[in-house]
Structure formats: C-alpha cells, structure tokens
Coordinates of C-alpha atoms in Angstrom, one line a residue:
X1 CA -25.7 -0.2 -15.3
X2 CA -26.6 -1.1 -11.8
X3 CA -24.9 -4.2 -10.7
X4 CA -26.3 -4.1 -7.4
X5 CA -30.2 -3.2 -7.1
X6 CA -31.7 -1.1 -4.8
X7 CA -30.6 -1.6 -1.6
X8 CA -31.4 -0.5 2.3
X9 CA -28.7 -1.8 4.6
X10 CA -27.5 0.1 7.7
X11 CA -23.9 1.0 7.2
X12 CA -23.9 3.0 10.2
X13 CA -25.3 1.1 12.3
X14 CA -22.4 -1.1 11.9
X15 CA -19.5 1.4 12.0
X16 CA -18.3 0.0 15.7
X17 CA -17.4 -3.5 13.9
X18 CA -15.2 -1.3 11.4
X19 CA -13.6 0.8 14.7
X20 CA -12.7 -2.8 16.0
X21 CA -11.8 -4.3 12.9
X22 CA -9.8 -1.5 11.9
X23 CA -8.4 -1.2 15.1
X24 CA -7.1 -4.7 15.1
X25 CA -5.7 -4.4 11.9
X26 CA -3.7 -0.8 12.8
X27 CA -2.7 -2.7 16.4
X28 CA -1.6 -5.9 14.6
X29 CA 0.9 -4.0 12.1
X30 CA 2.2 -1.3 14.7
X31 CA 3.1 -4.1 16.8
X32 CA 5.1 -6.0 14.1
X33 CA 6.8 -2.4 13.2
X34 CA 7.8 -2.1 16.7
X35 CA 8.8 -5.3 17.0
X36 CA 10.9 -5.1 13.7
X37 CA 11.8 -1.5 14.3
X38 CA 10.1 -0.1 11.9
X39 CA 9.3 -1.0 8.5
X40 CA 12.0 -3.5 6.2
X41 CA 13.6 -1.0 3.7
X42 CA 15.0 -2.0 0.4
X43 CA 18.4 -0.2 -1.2
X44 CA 16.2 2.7 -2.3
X45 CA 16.4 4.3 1.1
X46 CA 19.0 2.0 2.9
X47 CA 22.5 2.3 0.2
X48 CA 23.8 -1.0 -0.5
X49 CA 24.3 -2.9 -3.6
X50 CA 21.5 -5.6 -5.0
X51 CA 22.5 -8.5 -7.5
X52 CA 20.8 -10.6 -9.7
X53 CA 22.3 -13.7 -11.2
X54 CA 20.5 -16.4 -13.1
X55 CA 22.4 -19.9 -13.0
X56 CA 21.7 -23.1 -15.6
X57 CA 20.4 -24.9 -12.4
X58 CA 18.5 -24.4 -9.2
X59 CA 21.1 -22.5 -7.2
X60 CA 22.7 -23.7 -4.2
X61 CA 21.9 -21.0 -1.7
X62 CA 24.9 -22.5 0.8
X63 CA 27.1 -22.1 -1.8
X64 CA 26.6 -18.8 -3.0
X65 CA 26.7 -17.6 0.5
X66 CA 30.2 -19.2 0.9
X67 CA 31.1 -17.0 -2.1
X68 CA 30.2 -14.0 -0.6
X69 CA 31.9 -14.6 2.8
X70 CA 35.3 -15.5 0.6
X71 CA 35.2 -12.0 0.0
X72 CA 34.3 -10.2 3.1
X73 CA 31.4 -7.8 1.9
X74 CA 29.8 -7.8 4.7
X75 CA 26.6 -8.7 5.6
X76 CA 24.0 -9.8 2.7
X77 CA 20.8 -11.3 1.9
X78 CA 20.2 -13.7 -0.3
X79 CA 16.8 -15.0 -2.1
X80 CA 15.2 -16.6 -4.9
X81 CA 14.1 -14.6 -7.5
X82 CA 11.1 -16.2 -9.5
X83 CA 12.7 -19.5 -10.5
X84 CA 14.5 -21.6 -8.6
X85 CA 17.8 -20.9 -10.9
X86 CA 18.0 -17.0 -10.6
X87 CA 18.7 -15.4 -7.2
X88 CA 18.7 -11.5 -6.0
X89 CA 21.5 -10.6 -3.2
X90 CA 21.7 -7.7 -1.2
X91 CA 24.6 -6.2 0.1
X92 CA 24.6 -3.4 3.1
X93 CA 27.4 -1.9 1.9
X94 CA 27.8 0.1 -2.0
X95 CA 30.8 -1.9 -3.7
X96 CA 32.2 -0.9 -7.4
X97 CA 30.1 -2.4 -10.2
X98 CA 33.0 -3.9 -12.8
X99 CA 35.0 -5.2 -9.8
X100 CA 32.3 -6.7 -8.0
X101 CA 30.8 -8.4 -10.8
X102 CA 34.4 -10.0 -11.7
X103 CA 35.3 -10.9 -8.0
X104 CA 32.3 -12.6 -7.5
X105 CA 32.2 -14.3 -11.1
X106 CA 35.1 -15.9 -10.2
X107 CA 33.7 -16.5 -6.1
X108 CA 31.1 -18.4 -7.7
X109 CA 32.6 -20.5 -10.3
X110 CA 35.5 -21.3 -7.9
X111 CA 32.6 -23.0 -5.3
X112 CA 29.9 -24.0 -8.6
X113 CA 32.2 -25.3 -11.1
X114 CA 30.6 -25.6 -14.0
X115 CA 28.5 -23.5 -13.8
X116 CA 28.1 -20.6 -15.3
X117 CA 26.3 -17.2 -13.4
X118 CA 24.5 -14.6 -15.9
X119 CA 24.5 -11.3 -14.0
X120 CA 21.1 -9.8 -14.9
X121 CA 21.2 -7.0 -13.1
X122 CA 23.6 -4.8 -10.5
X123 CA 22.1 -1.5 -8.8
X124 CA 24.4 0.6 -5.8
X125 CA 22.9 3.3 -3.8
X126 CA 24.7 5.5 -2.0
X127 CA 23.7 6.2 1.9
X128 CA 23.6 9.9 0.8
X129 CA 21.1 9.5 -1.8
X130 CA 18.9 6.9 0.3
X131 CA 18.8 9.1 3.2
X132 CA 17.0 11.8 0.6
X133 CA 14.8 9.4 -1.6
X134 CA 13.3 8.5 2.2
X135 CA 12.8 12.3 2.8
X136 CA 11.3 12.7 -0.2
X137 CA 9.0 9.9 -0.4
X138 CA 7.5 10.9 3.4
X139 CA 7.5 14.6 1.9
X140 CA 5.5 13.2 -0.9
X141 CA 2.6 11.3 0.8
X142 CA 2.4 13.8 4.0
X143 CA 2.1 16.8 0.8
X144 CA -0.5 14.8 -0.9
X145 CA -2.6 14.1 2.4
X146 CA -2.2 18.1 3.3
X147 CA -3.0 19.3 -0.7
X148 CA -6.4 16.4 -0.1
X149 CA -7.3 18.3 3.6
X150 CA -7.3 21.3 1.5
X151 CA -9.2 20.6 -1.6
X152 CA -12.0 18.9 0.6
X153 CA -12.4 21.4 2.4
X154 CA -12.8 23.6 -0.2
X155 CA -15.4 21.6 -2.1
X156 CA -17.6 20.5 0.9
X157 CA -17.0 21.3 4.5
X158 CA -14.0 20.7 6.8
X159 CA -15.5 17.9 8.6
X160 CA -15.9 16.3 5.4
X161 CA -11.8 16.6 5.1
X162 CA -11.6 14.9 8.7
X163 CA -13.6 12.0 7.5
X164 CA -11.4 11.4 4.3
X165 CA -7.7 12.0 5.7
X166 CA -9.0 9.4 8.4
X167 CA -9.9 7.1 6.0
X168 CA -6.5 8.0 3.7
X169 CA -4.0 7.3 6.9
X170 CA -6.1 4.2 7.9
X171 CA -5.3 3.0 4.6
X172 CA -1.9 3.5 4.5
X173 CA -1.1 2.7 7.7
X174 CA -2.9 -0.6 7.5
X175 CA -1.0 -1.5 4.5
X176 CA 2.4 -0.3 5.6
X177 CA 1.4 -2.9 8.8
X178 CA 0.9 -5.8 6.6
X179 CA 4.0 -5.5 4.1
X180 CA 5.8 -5.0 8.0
X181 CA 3.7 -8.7 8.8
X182 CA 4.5 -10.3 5.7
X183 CA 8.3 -8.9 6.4
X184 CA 8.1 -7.2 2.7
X185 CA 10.5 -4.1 1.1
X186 CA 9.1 -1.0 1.1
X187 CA 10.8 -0.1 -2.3
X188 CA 10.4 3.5 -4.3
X189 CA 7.6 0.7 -6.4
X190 CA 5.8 0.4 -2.8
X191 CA 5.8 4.1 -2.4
X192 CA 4.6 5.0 -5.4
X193 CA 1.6 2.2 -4.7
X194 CA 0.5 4.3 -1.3
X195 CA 0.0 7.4 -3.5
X196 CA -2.1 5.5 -5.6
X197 CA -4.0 3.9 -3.1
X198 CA -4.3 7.6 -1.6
X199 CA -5.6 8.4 -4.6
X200 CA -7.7 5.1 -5.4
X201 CA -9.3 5.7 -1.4
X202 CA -10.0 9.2 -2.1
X203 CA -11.8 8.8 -5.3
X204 CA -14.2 6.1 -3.6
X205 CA -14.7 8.7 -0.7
X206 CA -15.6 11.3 -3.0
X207 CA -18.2 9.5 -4.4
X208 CA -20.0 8.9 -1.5
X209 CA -19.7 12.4 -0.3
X210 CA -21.4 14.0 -3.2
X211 CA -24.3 11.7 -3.2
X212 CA -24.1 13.1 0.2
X213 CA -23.7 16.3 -0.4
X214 CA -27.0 16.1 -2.8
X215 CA -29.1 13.9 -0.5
X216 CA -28.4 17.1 2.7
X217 CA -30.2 19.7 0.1
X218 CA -32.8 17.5 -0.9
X219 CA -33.4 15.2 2.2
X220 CA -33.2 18.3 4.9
X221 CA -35.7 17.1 7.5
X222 CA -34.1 13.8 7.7
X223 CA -31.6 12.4 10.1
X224 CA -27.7 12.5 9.4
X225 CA -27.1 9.2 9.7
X226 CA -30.1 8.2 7.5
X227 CA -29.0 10.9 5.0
X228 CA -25.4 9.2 4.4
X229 CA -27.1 5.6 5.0
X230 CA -29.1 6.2 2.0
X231 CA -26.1 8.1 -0.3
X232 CA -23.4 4.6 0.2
X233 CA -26.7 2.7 -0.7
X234 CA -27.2 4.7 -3.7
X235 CA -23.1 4.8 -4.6
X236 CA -23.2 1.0 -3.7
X237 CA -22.8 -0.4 -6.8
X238 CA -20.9 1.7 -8.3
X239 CA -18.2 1.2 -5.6
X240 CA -18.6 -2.5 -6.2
X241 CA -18.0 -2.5 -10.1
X242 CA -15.1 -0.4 -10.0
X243 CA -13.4 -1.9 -7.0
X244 CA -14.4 -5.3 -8.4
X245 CA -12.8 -4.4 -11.9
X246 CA -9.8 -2.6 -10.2
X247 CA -8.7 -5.7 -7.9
X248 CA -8.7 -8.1 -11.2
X249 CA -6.1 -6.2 -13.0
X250 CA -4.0 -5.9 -9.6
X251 CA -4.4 -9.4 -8.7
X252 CA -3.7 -10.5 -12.4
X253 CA -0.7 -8.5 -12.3
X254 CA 0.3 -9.9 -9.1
X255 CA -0.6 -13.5 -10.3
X256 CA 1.4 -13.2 -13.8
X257 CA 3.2 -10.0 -13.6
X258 CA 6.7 -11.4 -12.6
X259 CA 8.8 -10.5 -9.7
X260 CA 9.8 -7.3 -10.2
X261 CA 5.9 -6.1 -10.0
X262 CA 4.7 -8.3 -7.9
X263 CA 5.1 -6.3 -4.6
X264 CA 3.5 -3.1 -5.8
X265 CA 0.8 -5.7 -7.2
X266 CA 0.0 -6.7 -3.9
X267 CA 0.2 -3.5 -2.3
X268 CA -2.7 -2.4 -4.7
X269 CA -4.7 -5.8 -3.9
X270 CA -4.7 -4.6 -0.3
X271 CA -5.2 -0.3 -0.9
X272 CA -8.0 -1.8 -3.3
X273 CA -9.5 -3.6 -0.4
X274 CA -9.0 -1.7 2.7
X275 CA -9.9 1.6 0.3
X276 CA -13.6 0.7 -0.5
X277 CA -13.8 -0.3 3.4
X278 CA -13.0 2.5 4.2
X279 CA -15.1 5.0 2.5
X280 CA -17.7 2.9 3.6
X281 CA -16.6 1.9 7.4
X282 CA -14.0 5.3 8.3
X283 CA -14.5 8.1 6.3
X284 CA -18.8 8.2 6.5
X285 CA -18.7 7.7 10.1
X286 CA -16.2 10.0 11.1
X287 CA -17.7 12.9 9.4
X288 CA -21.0 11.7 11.0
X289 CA -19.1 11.5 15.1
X290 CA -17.4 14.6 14.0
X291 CA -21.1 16.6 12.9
X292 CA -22.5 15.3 15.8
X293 CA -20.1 15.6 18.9
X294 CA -19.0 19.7 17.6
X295 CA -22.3 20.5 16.1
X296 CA -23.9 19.4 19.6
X297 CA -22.0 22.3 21.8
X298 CA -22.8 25.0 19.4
X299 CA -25.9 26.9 20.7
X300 CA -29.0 26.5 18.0

C-alpha cells in the first residue's frame, strides 16, 4: 500500500536547511551539557539510594524534606511521582535497606502524624557498580556504532557507512541534548532507548540506500544527486507509514504508560523523529558531499 503517491520533491536541494537545523539542535544541547556538566545521571551510574513512598494524601514536599534532614543523609532529591500522593527520593549516598526504611518510617510519621507512608520501592547502587554500568553502556553504543561502520561497509560501499554513522551520532547526540534541556535522567531505560533508536535510524537509512543502490545500476547515466532524489521519493512512503505507526505506540506509551516508562517513552518519540529526518536530511547528503568532494581528486 502506498500511502503517499508518486512524488518528485528535491530533498537535496534542501539538505543546507537540515545542516542548519541540525546544527542548531546539536549547538543547543552541547551548550546545556556544558552548562550542566554533562548529562543528569540517575543511580544506575551515580550509586546512591532511590525511594518511593506513596502517602493517603498529597504529600507535603517541606515536610518530607525536614524528615530527611533529621537524619543527616546527606544531600537528596525529592519529586512527585505520578500522583500527587506518592513521591520518589534520591539519595547520593548508598544507606542499608531495613534500617533506612525504619529510620525514616518513623522521620515521617514523627513530622506527618497520621499519616501513614507505603514504601513501594527501595533500590541502592554502589559507586563501584555505577562507575561499570557507565563503562559498559558507552562500550555498548560506541560497539554497536563500530559493528554498523562495518556491516555497511560490507553490504554497499564505505562512503555509504559515513553517511549512516553521521546520521546514527546526530541522532543520539541530539537526543542526549534534549533529555540534557528538559534536565531528564539518563537511566539504564534511557540507554537502552539510544540503542533502539540506533537501531530504528539505521533501518530507515537502509531503506533508502538500497533503493539507492538499485536506482545507480539501473539509472547510470544520471546525476548522483538525482539518483538518490528519486530513491527517498520512491522509499517515501514507506518511511512515513512506519515512522507514523512507530511514534503512536511511543507516544501512547508515553501518554498512558505510567511513570516508570515514561522517559524511555519519550526518548523513542524524539529517536522516532530526529531518525526519519535524518535518513532523509544527514545520512543521503553526506554520502552524496562525501562521493563528490573524494571522487573529484581521483584522476578519471
């Protein structure tokens, strides 16, 4: 099924709005990195302690904090959680489960009487062990972009890799700037949302690369740049339907998924986006500036 007809529109034509749209959008999230110094990381890679605690009523956020400075852990953060009544803290430092939970049972009651806290939930990370999940989750995405460079290579030409690792760090980069602008976790969820997008990006790009591939054997007289116009016009509406149908199961799992998905919801929302723009707006175009710029010095 064709959801889009035939169509004749100049992608390439257009590719220096992508360099300065893209460009904005890398700019604007390396700045709020810097400014934050680097990326907000949850308990996964940091070692702490997180808590959650529903209450009968909408918690008193003073009130809990007083709690916590009764007993001297150190600094914490402290935020709704879904509803108004159930709250997630984070402490820097790992504590002991059993006494934590009775220490600040009794904290809480002593500043909420009547009230009565349900703890939901109590995970501690070591420093140790955070230090090596971030290891391995940068050893994970940097071995999946290096095992893509490879295969692409492999199955079409190495200027064909260029063009999809560009569009694959654009992507996560771009996405790693917003959660840094929207002053979100990157969590071991979040992680595992970049592979998928760097999975998600690369499919897309594939697509258009063996219509590509196909239009260069048939189409040989032609230029580049109308050859790969002509093969994301032909992929067109595939890329549509399937990014379409992708970003409303993301954005229905962001809308009614709950909290604890919600973040690796909207890190799909935005891979989903910035992925079909990219096959489109990065990866086409830099294969295309690559062909031309090295294929130009060779002698003919």
């Amino acid at each position: 099924m064709r959801f889009i007809k035939e169509t004749d529109v100049d992608f390439l034509a257009m590719r220096r709005y992508g360099f300065v749209i893209s460009g904005a959008l890398i700019l604007a999230g390396l700045i709020s990195l810097l400014l934050q110094g680097g990326p907000k990381l949850s308990i996964d890679f940091e070692g702490g302690t997180l808590v959650q605690i529903r209450f009968l009523e909408e918690a008193d956020i003073g009130k809990i904090r007083s709690a916590l400075e009764s007993l001297n852990l150190g600094k914490s953060d402290i935020q709704t959680f879904g509803t108004p009544n159930e709250i997630l803290i984070r402490l820097q430092k790992g504590q002991e489960t059993e006494a934590l939970t009775n220490d600040l049972r009794q904290a809480l009651i002593t500043v909420m009487p009547g009230e009565t806290p349900d703890f939901r939930r109590m995970e501690t990370v070591g420093p140790k062990i955070g230090a090596e999940l971030s290891g391995k989750a940068f050893l994970a995405i940097v071995s999946a972009i290096i095992g893509i460079l490879i295969y692409i290579s492999i199955r079409f030409e190495f200027k064909f890799a260029i063009g999809a690792i560009a569009a694959l760090v654009h992507d996560v980069v771009i996405t790693l700037g917003i959660f840094s602008i929207m002053d979100y976790e990157i969590s071991l969820a979040i992680i595992a949302a970049f592979l998928t997008i760097v999975g998600y990006s690369l499919n897309d790009t594939i697509v258009v690369f063996d219509r590509v591939r196909e239009n260069l054997k048939r189409l040989k007289n032609e230029a580049q740049t109308t050859i790969f116009n002509r093969s994301i016009n032909e992929s067109l509406s595939r890329t549509v339907i399937t990014s379409l149908t992708t970003f409303v199961v993301v954005f229905t799992l962001w809308l009614a998924g709950g909290e604890v998905i919600r973040y690796f919801a909207f890190a799909m929302m935005v891979g989903v986006i910035v992925g079909t723009y990219s096959s489109v707006f990065v990866a086409s175009p830099v294969v295309v500036l690559w062909s031309s710029r090295f294929s130009a010095s060779k002698p003919k």
